[in-house]
PDB file of C-alpha atoms in Angstrom:
ATOM      1  CA  ASP A   1     -12.780   8.932 -14.245  1.00 91.00           C
ATOM      2  CA  ILE A   2     -14.225   8.097 -11.026  1.00 95.00           C
ATOM      3  CA  GLN A   3     -11.933   8.746  -7.801  1.00 97.00           C
ATOM      4  CA  MET A   4     -12.589   6.547  -4.723  1.00 97.00           C
ATOM      5  CA  THR A   5     -11.449   8.089  -1.518  1.00 97.00           C
ATOM      6  CA  GLN A   6     -11.176   5.905   1.663  1.00 98.00           C
ATOM      7  CA  SER A   7     -10.867   6.835   5.375  1.00 95.00           C
ATOM      8  CA  PRO A   8      -9.524   6.866   7.414  1.00 97.00           C
ATOM      9  CA  SER A   9      -5.852   6.091   5.832  1.00 96.00           C
ATOM     10  CA  LEU A  10      -4.984   4.292   9.069  1.00 97.00           C
ATOM     11  CA  LEU A  11      -7.020   2.805  11.787  1.00 97.00           C
ATOM     12  CA  SER A  12      -6.018   1.266  15.176  1.00 97.00           C
ATOM     13  CA  ALA A  13      -8.446  -0.685  17.451  1.00 97.00           C
ATOM     14  CA  SER A  14      -8.516  -3.589  19.955  1.00 97.00           C
ATOM     15  CA  VAL A  15      -9.191  -7.355  19.621  1.00 97.00           C
ATOM     16  CA  GLY A  16     -13.350  -7.475  19.582  1.00 97.00           C
ATOM     17  CA  ASP A  17     -14.035  -3.856  18.536  1.00 97.00           C
ATOM     18  CA  ARG A  18     -16.846  -3.276  15.979  1.00 98.00           C
ATOM     19  CA  VAL A  19     -14.476  -1.336  13.069  1.00 98.00           C
ATOM     20  CA  THR A  20     -15.793   0.522  10.272  1.00 98.00           C
ATOM     21  CA  LEU A  21     -14.246   1.407   7.036  1.00 98.00           C
ATOM     22  CA  ASN A  22     -15.303   4.199   4.799  1.00 98.00           C
ATOM     23  CA  CYS A  23     -15.226   4.732   0.860  1.00 98.00           C
ATOM     24  CA  LYS A  24     -16.402   7.379  -0.827  1.00 98.00           C
ATOM     25  CA  ALA A  25     -17.272   7.549  -4.888  1.00 98.00           C
ATOM     26  CA  SER A  26     -16.946  11.027  -6.488  1.00 98.00           C
ATOM     27  CA  GLN A  27     -20.124  10.391  -8.544  1.00 98.00           C
ATOM     28  CA  ASN A  28     -22.946   7.761  -8.412  1.00 98.00           C
ATOM     29  CA  ILE A  29     -21.734   4.137  -8.443  1.00 98.00           C
ATOM     30  CA  TYR A  30     -24.999   2.777  -7.627  1.00 98.00           C
ATOM     31  CA  LYS A  31     -23.739  -0.635  -5.750  1.00 98.00           C
ATOM     32  CA  ASN A  32     -21.273  -1.383  -7.991  1.00 98.00           C
ATOM     33  CA  LEU A  33     -18.531  -1.750  -5.436  1.00 98.00           C
ATOM     34  CA  ALA A  34     -15.950  -4.254  -3.825  1.00 98.00           C
ATOM     35  CA  TRP A  35     -14.031  -4.476  -0.952  1.00 98.00           C
ATOM     36  CA  TYR A  36     -10.601  -6.197  -0.930  1.00 98.00           C
ATOM     37  CA  GLN A  37      -8.633  -7.680   2.216  1.00 97.00           C
ATOM     38  CA  GLN A  38      -4.609  -7.428   1.499  1.00 94.00           C
ATOM     39  CA  LYS A  39      -2.034  -8.899   4.248  1.00 95.00           C
ATOM     40  CA  LEU A  40       1.662  -7.884   4.299  1.00 91.00           C
ATOM     41  CA  GLY A  41       3.413  -9.522   1.260  1.00 87.00           C
ATOM     42  CA  GLU A  42       0.349 -11.237  -0.082  1.00 89.00           C
ATOM     43  CA  ALA A  43      -2.240 -11.074  -2.626  1.00 89.00           C
ATOM     44  CA  PRO A  44      -5.498  -8.750  -2.426  1.00 92.00           C
ATOM     45  CA  LYS A  45      -8.814 -10.924  -1.366  1.00 97.00           C
ATOM     46  CA  LEU A  46     -12.286 -10.524  -2.277  1.00 98.00           C
ATOM     47  CA  LEU A  47     -14.201 -10.028   0.840  1.00 98.00           C
ATOM     48  CA  ILE A  48     -17.374  -8.019  -0.672  1.00 98.00           C
ATOM     49  CA  TYR A  49     -18.919  -7.237  -3.639  1.00 98.00           C
ATOM     50  CA  ASN A  50     -22.231  -6.117  -5.272  1.00 98.00           C
ATOM     51  CA  ALA A  51     -21.429  -3.552  -1.922  1.00 98.00           C
ATOM     52  CA  ASN A  52     -23.155  -5.984   0.562  1.00 98.00           C
ATOM     53  CA  SER A  53     -22.851  -9.348  -1.218  1.00 98.00           C
ATOM     54  CA  LEU A  54     -20.482 -11.684   1.238  1.00 98.00           C
ATOM     55  CA  GLN A  55     -17.897 -13.946  -1.225  1.00 98.00           C
ATOM     56  CA  THR A  56     -18.245 -17.223  -0.269  1.00 96.00           C
ATOM     57  CA  GLY A  57     -15.670 -18.352   2.640  1.00 96.00           C
ATOM     58  CA  ILE A  58     -15.523 -14.941   4.222  1.00 98.00           C
ATOM     59  CA  PRO A  59     -16.107 -14.825   7.962  1.00 97.00           C
ATOM     60  CA  SER A  60     -19.299 -13.261   8.499  1.00 98.00           C
ATOM     61  CA  ARG A  61     -18.073 -10.634  10.927  1.00 98.00           C
ATOM     62  CA  PHE A  62     -17.622  -8.731   7.988  1.00 98.00           C
ATOM     63  CA  SER A  63     -20.249  -6.623   6.624  1.00 98.00           C
ATOM     64  CA  GLY A  64     -20.680  -4.191   3.585  1.00 98.00           C
ATOM     65  CA  SER A  65     -23.145  -1.440   3.329  1.00 98.00           C
ATOM     66  CA  GLY A  66     -24.087   1.420   1.386  1.00 98.00           C
ATOM     67  CA  SER A  67     -25.244   2.795  -2.503  1.00 98.00           C
ATOM     68  CA  GLY A  68     -24.862   5.626  -4.661  1.00 98.00           C
ATOM     69  CA  THR A  69     -21.165   7.682  -3.592  1.00 98.00           C
ATOM     70  CA  ASP A  70     -21.049   6.294   0.175  1.00 98.00           C
ATOM     71  CA  PHE A  71     -20.175   3.029   1.350  1.00 98.00           C
ATOM     72  CA  THR A  72     -18.766   1.195   4.589  1.00 98.00           C
ATOM     73  CA  LEU A  73     -16.967  -1.954   5.484  1.00 98.00           C
ATOM     74  CA  THR A  74     -18.045  -2.983   8.853  1.00 98.00           C
ATOM     75  CA  ILE A  75     -16.057  -5.815  11.227  1.00 98.00           C
ATOM     76  CA  SER A  76     -18.358  -6.376  13.767  1.00 98.00           C
ATOM     77  CA  SER A  77     -15.866  -8.046  16.041  1.00 98.00           C
ATOM     78  CA  LEU A  78     -12.292  -7.207  15.613  1.00 98.00           C
ATOM     79  CA  GLN A  79      -9.886 -10.301  15.271  1.00 98.00           C
ATOM     80  CA  PRO A  80      -5.858 -10.507  15.026  1.00 97.00           C
ATOM     81  CA  GLU A  81      -5.813 -12.099  11.686  1.00 97.00           C
ATOM     82  CA  ASP A  82      -7.787  -8.826  10.538  1.00 98.00           C
ATOM     83  CA  VAL A  83      -4.870  -7.103  10.336  1.00 98.00           C
ATOM     84  CA  ALA A  84      -4.638  -6.170   7.063  1.00 97.00           C
ATOM     85  CA  THR A  85      -5.090  -3.053   4.129  1.00 96.00           C
ATOM     86  CA  TYR A  86      -8.327  -3.172   3.332  1.00 97.00           C
ATOM     87  CA  PHE A  87      -9.257  -1.471  -0.402  1.00 97.00           C
ATOM     88  CA  CYS A  88     -12.625  -0.493  -2.014  1.00 98.00           C
ATOM     89  CA  GLN A  89     -12.655  -0.748  -5.739  1.00 98.00           C
ATOM     90  CA  GLN A  90     -15.871   0.477  -8.162  1.00 98.00           C
ATOM     91  CA  TYR A  91     -16.854  -1.106 -11.174  1.00 97.00           C
ATOM     92  CA  TYR A  92     -19.541   1.030 -12.482  1.00 96.00           C
ATOM     93  CA  SER A  93     -17.404   2.656 -15.042  1.00 93.00           C
ATOM     94  CA  GLY A  94     -14.224   0.888 -15.766  1.00 91.00           C
ATOM     95  CA  SER A  95     -12.349   0.088 -12.366  1.00 94.00           C
ATOM     96  CA  THR A  96     -10.827   2.507  -9.906  1.00 95.00           C
ATOM     97  CA  PHE A  97      -9.547   1.338  -6.843  1.00 96.00           C
ATOM     98  CA  GLY A  98      -9.319   3.192  -3.251  1.00 96.00           C
ATOM     99  CA  ALA A  99      -5.760   3.953  -1.696  1.00 95.00           C
ATOM    100  CA  GLY A 100      -6.509   1.613   1.089  1.00 95.00           C
ATOM    101  CA  THR A 101      -7.241   1.835   4.757  1.00 97.00           C
ATOM    102  CA  LYS A 102      -4.238   0.238   6.888  1.00 97.00           C
ATOM    103  CA  LEU A 103      -6.073  -1.302  10.197  1.00 98.00           C
ATOM    104  CA  GLU A 104      -3.581  -2.179  12.947  1.00 97.00           C
ATOM    105  CA  LEU A 105      -4.443  -3.379  16.526  1.00 97.00           C
ATOM    106  CA  LYS A 106      -3.976  -1.085  19.404  1.00 94.00           C
TER     107      LYS A 106
ATOM    108  CA  GLU B   1      -9.330 -25.387  -5.853  1.00 94.00           C
ATOM    109  CA  VAL B   2      -8.778 -21.816  -8.517  1.00 95.00           C
ATOM    110  CA  GLN B   3      -5.057 -21.233  -8.599  1.00 96.00           C
ATOM    111  CA  LEU B   4      -3.145 -18.393 -10.528  1.00 97.00           C
ATOM    112  CA  VAL B   5       0.489 -18.853 -10.783  1.00 97.00           C
ATOM    113  CA  GLU B   6       2.262 -15.937 -12.210  1.00 97.00           C
ATOM    114  CA  SER B   7       5.551 -16.181 -14.287  1.00 97.00           C
ATOM    115  CA  GLY B   8       7.971 -13.906 -16.040  1.00 98.00           C
ATOM    116  CA  GLY B   9       8.702 -11.136 -13.752  1.00 97.00           C
ATOM    117  CA  GLY B  10      12.510  -9.595 -13.345  1.00 97.00           C
ATOM    118  CA  LEU B  11      14.517  -6.950 -13.767  1.00 97.00           C
ATOM    119  CA  VAL B  12      14.283  -5.051 -17.464  1.00 98.00           C
ATOM    120  CA  GLN B  13      15.689  -1.667 -18.469  1.00 97.00           C
ATOM    121  CA  PRO B  14      13.829   1.329 -19.639  1.00 97.00           C
ATOM    122  CA  GLY B  15      12.752   1.075 -23.078  1.00 97.00           C
ATOM    123  CA  ARG B  16      12.910  -3.181 -23.073  1.00 98.00           C
ATOM    124  CA  SER B  17      10.014  -5.746 -23.239  1.00 98.00           C
ATOM    125  CA  LEU B  18       9.036  -8.063 -20.912  1.00 98.00           C
ATOM    126  CA  LYS B  19       6.189 -10.983 -20.925  1.00 98.00           C
ATOM    127  CA  LEU B  20       4.218 -12.075 -17.825  1.00 98.00           C
ATOM    128  CA  SER B  21       2.418 -15.818 -17.529  1.00 98.00           C
ATOM    129  CA  CYS B  22      -0.192 -16.368 -15.562  1.00 98.00           C
ATOM    130  CA  ALA B  23      -0.932 -20.558 -15.352  1.00 98.00           C
ATOM    131  CA  ALA B  24      -4.934 -21.042 -14.457  1.00 98.00           C
ATOM    132  CA  SER B  25      -6.045 -24.147 -12.903  1.00 98.00           C
ATOM    133  CA  GLY B  26      -8.974 -25.226 -11.051  1.00 97.00           C
ATOM    134  CA  PHE B  27     -11.955 -23.686 -12.878  1.00 97.00           C
ATOM    135  CA  THR B  28     -13.284 -23.731 -16.897  1.00 98.00           C
ATOM    136  CA  PHE B  29     -10.371 -20.906 -17.793  1.00 98.00           C
ATOM    137  CA  SER B  30     -12.205 -20.416 -21.534  1.00 97.00           C
ATOM    138  CA  SER B  31     -15.197 -18.722 -19.501  1.00 97.00           C
ATOM    139  CA  PHE B  32     -13.782 -16.147 -17.441  1.00 97.00           C
ATOM    140  CA  PRO B  33     -12.810 -12.739 -18.409  1.00 97.00           C
ATOM    141  CA  MET B  34      -9.194 -12.325 -17.172  1.00 98.00           C
ATOM    142  CA  ALA B  35      -7.488  -8.826 -16.095  1.00 97.00           C
ATOM    143  CA  TRP B  36      -3.994  -8.033 -14.814  1.00 98.00           C
ATOM    144  CA  VAL B  37      -3.888  -5.597 -11.871  1.00 97.00           C
ATOM    145  CA  ARG B  38      -0.712  -3.903 -10.616  1.00 97.00           C
ATOM    146  CA  GLN B  39       0.546  -2.404  -7.468  1.00 93.00           C
ATOM    147  CA  ALA B  40       3.656  -0.371  -7.229  1.00 93.00           C
ATOM    148  CA  PRO B  41       5.528  -0.733  -3.964  1.00 90.00           C
ATOM    149  CA  LYS B  42       3.487   0.911  -1.248  1.00 86.00           C
ATOM    150  CA  LYS B  43       1.278   2.113  -3.444  1.00 88.00           C
ATOM    151  CA  GLY B  44      -2.086   1.049  -4.032  1.00 89.00           C
ATOM    152  CA  LEU B  45      -3.802  -0.927  -6.918  1.00 92.00           C
ATOM    153  CA  GLU B  46      -4.116  -0.344 -10.558  1.00 95.00           C
ATOM    154  CA  TRP B  47      -6.058  -1.957 -13.166  1.00 95.00           C
ATOM    155  CA  VAL B  48      -4.412  -2.277 -16.444  1.00 96.00           C
ATOM    156  CA  ALA B  49      -5.838  -4.963 -18.751  1.00 97.00           C
ATOM    157  CA  SER B  50      -8.665  -6.622 -19.207  1.00 96.00           C
ATOM    158  CA  ILE B  51      -9.628  -9.609 -21.805  1.00 97.00           C
ATOM    159  CA  SER B  52     -12.639 -11.145 -22.604  1.00 96.00           C
ATOM    160  CA  SER B  53     -13.469 -14.868 -22.019  1.00 96.00           C
ATOM    161  CA  GLY B  54     -13.245 -15.499 -25.750  1.00 96.00           C
ATOM    162  CA  GLY B  55     -10.134 -13.366 -26.337  1.00 94.00           C
ATOM    163  CA  GLY B  56     -12.031 -11.216 -28.727  1.00 94.00           C
ATOM    164  CA  GLY B  57     -12.138  -8.402 -27.020  1.00 94.00           C
ATOM    165  CA  THR B  58      -9.849  -6.423 -24.685  1.00 95.00           C
ATOM    166  CA  TYR B  59      -9.076  -3.081 -22.170  1.00 94.00           C
ATOM    167  CA  TYR B  60      -6.270  -0.787 -21.404  1.00 95.00           C
ATOM    168  CA  PRO B  61      -6.469   2.669 -19.008  1.00 92.00           C
ATOM    169  CA  ASP B  62      -4.673   5.376 -20.895  1.00 93.00           C
ATOM    170  CA  SER B  63      -1.763   4.784 -18.611  1.00 93.00           C
ATOM    171  CA  VAL B  64      -0.515   1.642 -20.720  1.00 96.00           C
ATOM    172  CA  LYS B  65      -2.523   1.931 -23.920  1.00 96.00           C
ATOM    173  CA  GLY B  66      -0.423   1.004 -27.356  1.00 97.00           C
ATOM    174  CA  ARG B  67       2.578  -0.234 -24.908  1.00 98.00           C
ATOM    175  CA  PHE B  68       0.619  -3.373 -22.854  1.00 98.00           C
ATOM    176  CA  THR B  69      -0.943  -6.379 -24.728  1.00 98.00           C
ATOM    177  CA  ILE B  70      -3.280  -8.797 -22.907  1.00 98.00           C
ATOM    178  CA  SER B  71      -3.819 -12.289 -24.506  1.00 98.00           C
ATOM    179  CA  ARG B  72      -5.010 -15.602 -23.726  1.00 98.00           C
ATOM    180  CA  ASP B  73      -4.572 -19.375 -24.739  1.00 98.00           C
ATOM    181  CA  ASN B  74      -7.747 -21.295 -23.559  1.00 98.00           C
ATOM    182  CA  ALA B  75      -6.324 -24.198 -24.863  1.00 98.00           C
ATOM    183  CA  LYS B  76      -3.628 -24.086 -22.573  1.00 98.00           C
ATOM    184  CA  SER B  77      -5.241 -22.362 -19.985  1.00 98.00           C
ATOM    185  CA  THR B  78      -3.105 -19.458 -19.570  1.00 98.00           C
ATOM    186  CA  LEU B  79      -2.851 -15.400 -19.535  1.00 98.00           C
ATOM    187  CA  TYR B  80      -0.592 -13.176 -21.013  1.00 98.00           C
ATOM    188  CA  LEU B  81       0.758  -9.619 -20.224  1.00 98.00           C
ATOM    189  CA  GLN B  82       3.358  -8.583 -23.043  1.00 98.00           C
ATOM    190  CA  MET B  83       4.878  -5.405 -22.189  1.00 98.00           C
ATOM    191  CA  ASP B  84       6.702  -3.012 -24.621  1.00 98.00           C
ATOM    192  CA  SER B  85       8.546   0.234 -23.866  1.00 97.00           C
ATOM    193  CA  LEU B  86       8.735  -0.109 -20.478  1.00 98.00           C
ATOM    194  CA  ARG B  87       9.062   2.858 -18.566  1.00 96.00           C
ATOM    195  CA  SER B  88      10.605   3.284 -14.647  1.00 96.00           C
ATOM    196  CA  GLU B  89       7.010   3.812 -13.557  1.00 95.00           C
ATOM    197  CA  ASP B  90       6.184   0.573 -14.964  1.00 97.00           C
ATOM    198  CA  THR B  91       7.854  -0.828 -11.695  1.00 97.00           C
ATOM    199  CA  ALA B  92       5.071  -2.835  -9.728  1.00 97.00           C
ATOM    200  CA  SER B  93       3.572  -6.416  -8.800  1.00 95.00           C
ATOM    201  CA  TYR B  94       1.643  -7.590 -11.298  1.00 97.00           C
ATOM    202  CA  TYR B  95      -1.204  -9.612 -10.299  1.00 97.00           C
ATOM    203  CA  CYS B  96      -3.301 -11.920 -12.666  1.00 97.00           C
ATOM    204  CA  ALA B  97      -7.120 -11.917 -11.703  1.00 98.00           C
ATOM    205  CA  ARG B  98     -10.254 -13.910 -12.414  1.00 98.00           C
ATOM    206  CA  SER B  99     -12.925 -11.137 -13.613  1.00 97.00           C
ATOM    207  CA  ILE B 100     -16.689 -11.662 -13.141  1.00 94.00           C
ATOM    208  CA  TYR B 101     -17.235  -9.418 -15.870  1.00 91.00           C
ATOM    209  CA  TYR B 102     -15.509  -7.917 -19.155  1.00 82.00           C
ATOM    210  CA  TYR B 103     -14.359  -4.856 -18.235  1.00 81.00           C
ATOM    211  CA  SER B 104     -16.008  -3.242 -15.436  1.00 89.00           C
ATOM    212  CA  SER B 105     -16.117  -5.692 -12.828  1.00 94.00           C
ATOM    213  CA  TYR B 106     -15.010  -7.290  -9.429  1.00 97.00           C
ATOM    214  CA  LEU B 107     -12.310  -9.817  -9.199  1.00 97.00           C
ATOM    215  CA  ASP B 108     -12.780 -12.858  -7.241  1.00 96.00           C
ATOM    216  CA  TYR B 109      -9.914 -14.550  -7.351  1.00 96.00           C
ATOM    217  CA  TRP B 110      -6.249 -13.128  -7.414  1.00 96.00           C
ATOM    218  CA  GLY B 111      -2.503 -14.787  -8.363  1.00 96.00           C
ATOM    219  CA  GLN B 112       0.285 -14.705  -5.953  1.00 94.00           C
ATOM    220  CA  GLY B 113       1.708 -11.884  -8.351  1.00 95.00           C
ATOM    221  CA  VAL B 114       5.098 -11.397 -10.001  1.00 97.00           C
ATOM    222  CA  MET B 115       7.480  -8.647  -9.486  1.00 97.00           C
ATOM    223  CA  VAL B 116       8.689  -6.362 -12.497  1.00 98.00           C
ATOM    224  CA  THR B 117      11.589  -3.624 -11.770  1.00 98.00           C
ATOM    225  CA  VAL B 118      12.581  -1.491 -15.093  1.00 97.00           C
ATOM    226  CA  SER B 119      15.913  -0.116 -14.210  1.00 96.00           C
ATOM    227  CA  SER B 120      18.855   0.653 -15.639  1.00 95.00           C
TER     228      SER B 120
END
C-alpha cells in the first residue's frame, strides 16, 4: 500500500500569512493527488485534484504543486475561514489519505 | 446543486448488521461511480468501498472485505452500504461521496456523514 505522510501535523499562522502544507508519498504517484479541507464538524471538501488543478468554486488563494512523491498545498494569504484540517489523498493505486495537517490561527 | 444525504446510522452491538443509505440529487446519479469513506473519531479518512456507475464493479480494502457490501439503485438515485459482522473498530462517521473514476479517484462531492457506533 502507498503511505501518505503529511507535515507538519499542526501549523499556527497569522491572517495574511503565506502557508505551505506538505504531503509525501511512499512511492511515485505521478500527479494523482488531491487535497481536501475539513472544517470542524463538516464533511471534507475537495480543493485540488491532479496535484495542481483547482476545483470549481475554490478561492484562487489555494494552489497545489508537486509530482512524483512530494507535494505542497499553498494558501497565499491566510483567511480566518481557512482554519481547518487539510488532508492529502493519493489515487494512483487504490486510495489512501494522509493523517492531516491542522491549521490554526496564531 | 449536488446533494448527498446519508441515513441509517446509529448504535449497534458488535457482530450485528447495519445498512446505510445515501440519497443523491442534483446530478445524473447513474453516470458516476460512488464511494463510501469513513472517519473514526479524531482520526483520518479511510476509503471503505467503491462501486462503478452501473453497479457491476465493486472494490473494498482488506479491512472490510467480506463484511461490507456496497450497492446502488440508479432508478432511485440511492447508494447503499450493508455492514455485517460489525466490530468496535468500525465505529466512525461514514460519508458517501461522488467519485470521478471507479476505484482510484478523487471525490468531488461529499455528504454530511452519518455516525455509526459499534458497542455493547
